[in-house]
Short mmCIF file of C-alpha atoms in Angstrom, two decimals:
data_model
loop_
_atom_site.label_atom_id
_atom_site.label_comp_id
_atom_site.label_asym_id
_atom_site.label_seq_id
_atom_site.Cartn_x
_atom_site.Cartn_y
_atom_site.Cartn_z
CA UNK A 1 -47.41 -28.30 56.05
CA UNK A 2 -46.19 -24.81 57.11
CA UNK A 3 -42.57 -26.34 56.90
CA UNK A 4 -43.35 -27.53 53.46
CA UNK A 5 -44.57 -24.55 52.39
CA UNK A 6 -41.35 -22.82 54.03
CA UNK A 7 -39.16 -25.18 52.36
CA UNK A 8 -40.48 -24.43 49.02
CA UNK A 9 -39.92 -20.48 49.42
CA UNK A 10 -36.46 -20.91 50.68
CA UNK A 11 -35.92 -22.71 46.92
CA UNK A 12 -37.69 -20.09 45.41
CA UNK A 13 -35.86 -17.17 46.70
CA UNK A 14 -32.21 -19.26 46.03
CA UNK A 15 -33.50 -19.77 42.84
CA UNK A 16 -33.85 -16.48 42.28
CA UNK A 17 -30.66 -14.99 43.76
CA UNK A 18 -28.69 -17.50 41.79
CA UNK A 19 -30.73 -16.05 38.56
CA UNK A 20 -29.49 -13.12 39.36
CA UNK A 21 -26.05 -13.37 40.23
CA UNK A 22 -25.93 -15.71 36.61
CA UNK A 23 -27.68 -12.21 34.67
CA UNK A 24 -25.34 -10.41 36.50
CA UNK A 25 -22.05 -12.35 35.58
CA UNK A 26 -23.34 -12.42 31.97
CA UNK A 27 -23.99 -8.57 31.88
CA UNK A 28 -19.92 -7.98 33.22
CA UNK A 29 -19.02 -10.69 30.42
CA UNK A 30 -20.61 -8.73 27.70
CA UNK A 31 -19.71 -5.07 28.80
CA UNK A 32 -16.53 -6.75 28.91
CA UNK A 33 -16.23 -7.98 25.74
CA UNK A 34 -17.49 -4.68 24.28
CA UNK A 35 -15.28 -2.57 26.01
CA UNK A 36 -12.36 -4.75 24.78
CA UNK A 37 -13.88 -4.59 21.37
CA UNK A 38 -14.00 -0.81 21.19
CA UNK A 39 -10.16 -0.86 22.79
CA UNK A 40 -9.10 -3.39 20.13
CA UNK A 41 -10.81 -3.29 17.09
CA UNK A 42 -8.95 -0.56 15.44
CA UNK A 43 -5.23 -1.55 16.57
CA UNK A 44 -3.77 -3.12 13.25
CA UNK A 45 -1.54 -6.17 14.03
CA UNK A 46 2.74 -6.74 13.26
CA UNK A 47 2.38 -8.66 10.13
CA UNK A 48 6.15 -9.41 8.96
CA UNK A 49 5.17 -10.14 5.72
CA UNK A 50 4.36 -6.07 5.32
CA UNK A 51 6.27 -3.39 5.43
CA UNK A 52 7.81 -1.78 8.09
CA UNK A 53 7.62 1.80 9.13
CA UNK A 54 9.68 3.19 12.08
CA UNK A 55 9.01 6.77 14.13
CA UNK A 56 12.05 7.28 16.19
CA UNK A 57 10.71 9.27 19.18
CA UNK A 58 12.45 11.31 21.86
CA UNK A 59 11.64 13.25 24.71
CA UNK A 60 10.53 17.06 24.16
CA UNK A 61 9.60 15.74 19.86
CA UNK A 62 7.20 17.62 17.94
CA UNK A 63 4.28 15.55 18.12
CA UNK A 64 3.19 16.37 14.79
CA UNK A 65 6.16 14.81 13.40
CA UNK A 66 5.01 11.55 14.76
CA UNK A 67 1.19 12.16 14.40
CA UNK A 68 2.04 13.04 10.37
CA UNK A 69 3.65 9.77 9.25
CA UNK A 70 1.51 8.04 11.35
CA UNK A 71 -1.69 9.54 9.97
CA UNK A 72 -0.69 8.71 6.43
CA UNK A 73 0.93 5.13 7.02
CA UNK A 74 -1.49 3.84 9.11
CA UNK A 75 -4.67 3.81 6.31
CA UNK A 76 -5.87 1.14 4.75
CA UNK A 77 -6.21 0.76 1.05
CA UNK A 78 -10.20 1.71 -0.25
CA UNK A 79 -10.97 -1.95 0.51
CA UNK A 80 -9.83 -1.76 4.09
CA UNK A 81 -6.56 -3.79 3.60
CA UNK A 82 -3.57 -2.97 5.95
CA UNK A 83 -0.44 -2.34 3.86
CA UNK A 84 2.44 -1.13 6.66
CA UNK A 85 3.40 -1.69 9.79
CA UNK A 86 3.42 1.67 11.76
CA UNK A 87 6.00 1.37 15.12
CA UNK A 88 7.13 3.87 17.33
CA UNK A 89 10.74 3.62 18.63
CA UNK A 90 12.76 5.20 21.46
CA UNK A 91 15.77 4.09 23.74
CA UNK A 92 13.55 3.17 26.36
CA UNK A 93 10.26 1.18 27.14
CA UNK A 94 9.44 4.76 29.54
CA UNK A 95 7.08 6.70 27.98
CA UNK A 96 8.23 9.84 25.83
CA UNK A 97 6.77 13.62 26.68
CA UNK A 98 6.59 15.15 23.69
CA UNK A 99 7.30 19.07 23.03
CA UNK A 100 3.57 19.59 23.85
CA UNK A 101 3.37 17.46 26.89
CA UNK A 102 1.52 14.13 25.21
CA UNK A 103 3.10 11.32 26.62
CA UNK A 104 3.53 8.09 24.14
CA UNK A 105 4.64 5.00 25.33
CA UNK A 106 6.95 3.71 22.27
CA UNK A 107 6.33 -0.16 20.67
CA UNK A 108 9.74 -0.80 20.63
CA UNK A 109 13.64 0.05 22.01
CA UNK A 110 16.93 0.30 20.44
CA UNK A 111 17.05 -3.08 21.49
CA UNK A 112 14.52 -5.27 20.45
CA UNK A 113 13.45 -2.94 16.94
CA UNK A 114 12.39 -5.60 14.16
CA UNK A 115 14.06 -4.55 11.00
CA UNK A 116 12.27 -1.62 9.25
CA UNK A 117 11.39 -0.73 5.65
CA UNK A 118 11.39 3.35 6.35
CA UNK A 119 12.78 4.93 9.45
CA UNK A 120 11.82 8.71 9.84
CA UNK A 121 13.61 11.15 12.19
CA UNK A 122 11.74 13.35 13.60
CA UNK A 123 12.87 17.20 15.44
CA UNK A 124 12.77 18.94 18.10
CA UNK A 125 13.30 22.61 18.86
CA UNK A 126 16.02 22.15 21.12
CA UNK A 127 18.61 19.27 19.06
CA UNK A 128 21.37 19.46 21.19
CA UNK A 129 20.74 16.61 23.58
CA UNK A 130 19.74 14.67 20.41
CA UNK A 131 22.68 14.59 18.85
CA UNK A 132 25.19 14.67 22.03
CA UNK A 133 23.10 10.96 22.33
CA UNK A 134 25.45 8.15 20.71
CA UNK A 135 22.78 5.65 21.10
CA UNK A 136 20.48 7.61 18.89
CA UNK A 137 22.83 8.36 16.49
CA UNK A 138 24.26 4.93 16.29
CA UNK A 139 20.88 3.45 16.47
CA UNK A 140 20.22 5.38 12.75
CA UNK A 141 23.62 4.26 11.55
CA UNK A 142 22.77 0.88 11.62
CA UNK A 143 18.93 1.10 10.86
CA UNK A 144 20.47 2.95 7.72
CA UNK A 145 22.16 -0.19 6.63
CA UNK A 146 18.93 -2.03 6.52
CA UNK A 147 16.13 0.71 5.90
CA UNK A 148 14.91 1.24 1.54
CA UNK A 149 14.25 4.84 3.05
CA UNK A 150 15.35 7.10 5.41
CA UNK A 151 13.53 10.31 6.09
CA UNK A 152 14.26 13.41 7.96
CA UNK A 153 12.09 16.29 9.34
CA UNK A 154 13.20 19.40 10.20
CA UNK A 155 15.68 19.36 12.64
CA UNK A 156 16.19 15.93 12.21
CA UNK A 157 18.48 16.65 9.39
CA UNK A 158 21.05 17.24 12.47
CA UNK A 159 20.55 13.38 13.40
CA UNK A 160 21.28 12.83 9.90
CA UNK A 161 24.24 15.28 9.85
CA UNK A 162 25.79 13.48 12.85
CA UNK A 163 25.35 9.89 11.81
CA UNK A 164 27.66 11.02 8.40
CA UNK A 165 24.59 8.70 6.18
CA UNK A 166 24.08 11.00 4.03
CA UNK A 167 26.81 12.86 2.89
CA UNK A 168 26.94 13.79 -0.69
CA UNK A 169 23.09 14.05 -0.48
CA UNK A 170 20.49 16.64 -0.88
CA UNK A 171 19.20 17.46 2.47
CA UNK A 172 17.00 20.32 3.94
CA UNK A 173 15.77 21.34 7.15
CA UNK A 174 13.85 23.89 8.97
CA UNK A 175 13.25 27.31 7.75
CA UNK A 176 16.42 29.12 8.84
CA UNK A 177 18.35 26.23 9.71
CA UNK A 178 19.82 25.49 6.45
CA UNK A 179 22.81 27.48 6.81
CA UNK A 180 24.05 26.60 10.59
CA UNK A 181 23.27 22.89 9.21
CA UNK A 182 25.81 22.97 6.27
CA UNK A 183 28.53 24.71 8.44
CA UNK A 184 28.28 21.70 11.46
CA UNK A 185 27.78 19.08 8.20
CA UNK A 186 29.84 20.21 5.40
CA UNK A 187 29.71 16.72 3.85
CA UNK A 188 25.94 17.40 2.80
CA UNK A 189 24.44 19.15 0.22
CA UNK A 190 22.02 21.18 1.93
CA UNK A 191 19.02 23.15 0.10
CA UNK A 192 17.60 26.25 0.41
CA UNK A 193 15.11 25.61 3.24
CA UNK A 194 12.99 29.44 2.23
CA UNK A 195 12.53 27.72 -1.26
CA UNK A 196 12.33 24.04 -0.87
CA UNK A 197 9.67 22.24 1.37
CA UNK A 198 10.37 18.69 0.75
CA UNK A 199 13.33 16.98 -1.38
CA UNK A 200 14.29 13.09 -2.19
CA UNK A 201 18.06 12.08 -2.93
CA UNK A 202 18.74 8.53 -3.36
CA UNK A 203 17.42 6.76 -0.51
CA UNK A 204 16.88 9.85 1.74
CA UNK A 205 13.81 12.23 2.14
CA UNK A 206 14.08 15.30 3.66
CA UNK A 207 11.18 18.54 4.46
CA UNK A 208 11.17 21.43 6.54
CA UNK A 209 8.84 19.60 9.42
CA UNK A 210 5.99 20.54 11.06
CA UNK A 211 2.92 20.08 8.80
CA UNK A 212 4.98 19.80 5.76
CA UNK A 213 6.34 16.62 7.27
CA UNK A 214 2.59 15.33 5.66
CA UNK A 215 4.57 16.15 2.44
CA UNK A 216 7.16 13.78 3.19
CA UNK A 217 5.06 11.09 3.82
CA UNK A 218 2.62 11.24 1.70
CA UNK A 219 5.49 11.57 -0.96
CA UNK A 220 6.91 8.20 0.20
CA UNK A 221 3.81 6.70 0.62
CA UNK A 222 2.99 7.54 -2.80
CA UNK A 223 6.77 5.82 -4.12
CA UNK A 224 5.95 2.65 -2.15
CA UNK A 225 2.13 2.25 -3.26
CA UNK A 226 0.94 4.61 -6.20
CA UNK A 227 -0.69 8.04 -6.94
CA UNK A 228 -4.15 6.55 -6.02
CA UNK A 229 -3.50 5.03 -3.19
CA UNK A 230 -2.17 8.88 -2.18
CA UNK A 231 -5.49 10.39 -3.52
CA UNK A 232 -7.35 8.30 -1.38
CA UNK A 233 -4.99 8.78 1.73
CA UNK A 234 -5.08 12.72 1.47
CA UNK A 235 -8.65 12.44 1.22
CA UNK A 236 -9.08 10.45 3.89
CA UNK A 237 -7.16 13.24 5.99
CA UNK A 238 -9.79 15.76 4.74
CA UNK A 239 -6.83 17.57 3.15
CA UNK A 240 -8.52 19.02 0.67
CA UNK A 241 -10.47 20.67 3.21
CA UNK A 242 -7.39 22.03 5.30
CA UNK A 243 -5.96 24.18 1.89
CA UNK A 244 -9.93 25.41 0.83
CA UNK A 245 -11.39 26.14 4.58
CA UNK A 246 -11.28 29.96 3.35
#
């Protein structure tokens, strides 16, 4: 009887460990599949059928060159539908350290790039390794070939300058750059950069950088959708907000 009775609590406790370790397992499988739902649900897949737009990125960038076309590119329409894809793009598959230290780990190279819609070229404060790099200026001379757009930000225009894409064309850069940027590129037609923020010629889009590099892409986003499609973009970013906080 007693080894009955023994018998039937040594089931009872198995019975409950393996209870346990079954609550258990399911508990890891659902914090699991939450955490992976709260990584993924946001990230907005390569559709081919869309779009394309390309951030070339470079070490020491300004980050708010890349944050600015991204921010505006990346929103949906009202109803939630995706209309681009938004790519970042460097030489490398190492991650790039941006100006202000943010490192970004780019979708793409040189290499394996899918063909793009829109490439923008974004600046940094210091150019010179930039444009002493023939596999970022030849990657933009041949993206040029196939791209509806290419866009420039600040000192980007020197990118531009180098790759000889736009000459003939309207073209401005940072505030104080123009003139150093029309001696190194006399082929362009560069703009007074104390006057003009943004300007389109032809294919190519051009602002001073910075913040106003929102200007540039709201400006193309605005060509390749329409003007309420930009309403609801720039109100998505709170914009309003940003020229009334006073």
């Amino acid at each position: 009887m007693k080894n009955s009775l023994l018998f039937i609590l040594l089931i009872f406790i198995a019975s409950c460990n393996s209870n346990k370790s079954d609550n258990k397992e399911n508990n890891i499988e659902k914090l699991n599949q939450q955490s992976s739902d709260t990584l993924t649900k946001h990230l907005k897949p390569f559709k081919s059928e869309l779009p394309t737009i390309g951030l070339l990125m470079y070490n020491g960038v300004l980050q708010s060159e890349i944050i600015a076309t991204s921010d505006v590119f990346a929103k949906p329409t009202e109803n939630g539908e995706q209309l681009f894809n938004v790519i970042t793009i460097a030489e490398t598959q190492n991650p790039i350290t941006t100006e202000e230290g943010i490192k970004i780990l780019p979708d793409y190279t040189f290499e394996n790039c899918p063909k793009l819609t829109a490439l923008f070229v974004p600046s940094a404060y210091d150019m010179y390794s930039q444009v002493h790099n023939n596999n970022i200026v030849n990657f933009i001379k041949e993206k040029n070939q196939e791209t509806d757009y290419t866009v420039s930000n600040c000192g980007g225009a020197q990118l531009i300058g180098k790759a000889g894409i736009a000459d003939g064309h309207k073209i401005v850069t940072w505030i104080g750059g123009g003139t150093q940027l029309q001696k190194d590129y006399p082929n362009l037609k560069v703009q007074n950069d104390s006057l003009i923020t943004y300007i389109k010629d032809g294919k190519f889009l051009s602002s001073n950088g910075n913040l106003a590099s929102y200007i540039s892409a709201l400006e193309l986003v605005e060509i390749m959708t329409d003007s309420t499609h930009r309403k609801f973009v720039e109100s998505y970013l709170y914009l309003d907000r940003l020229q009334n906080w006073k």
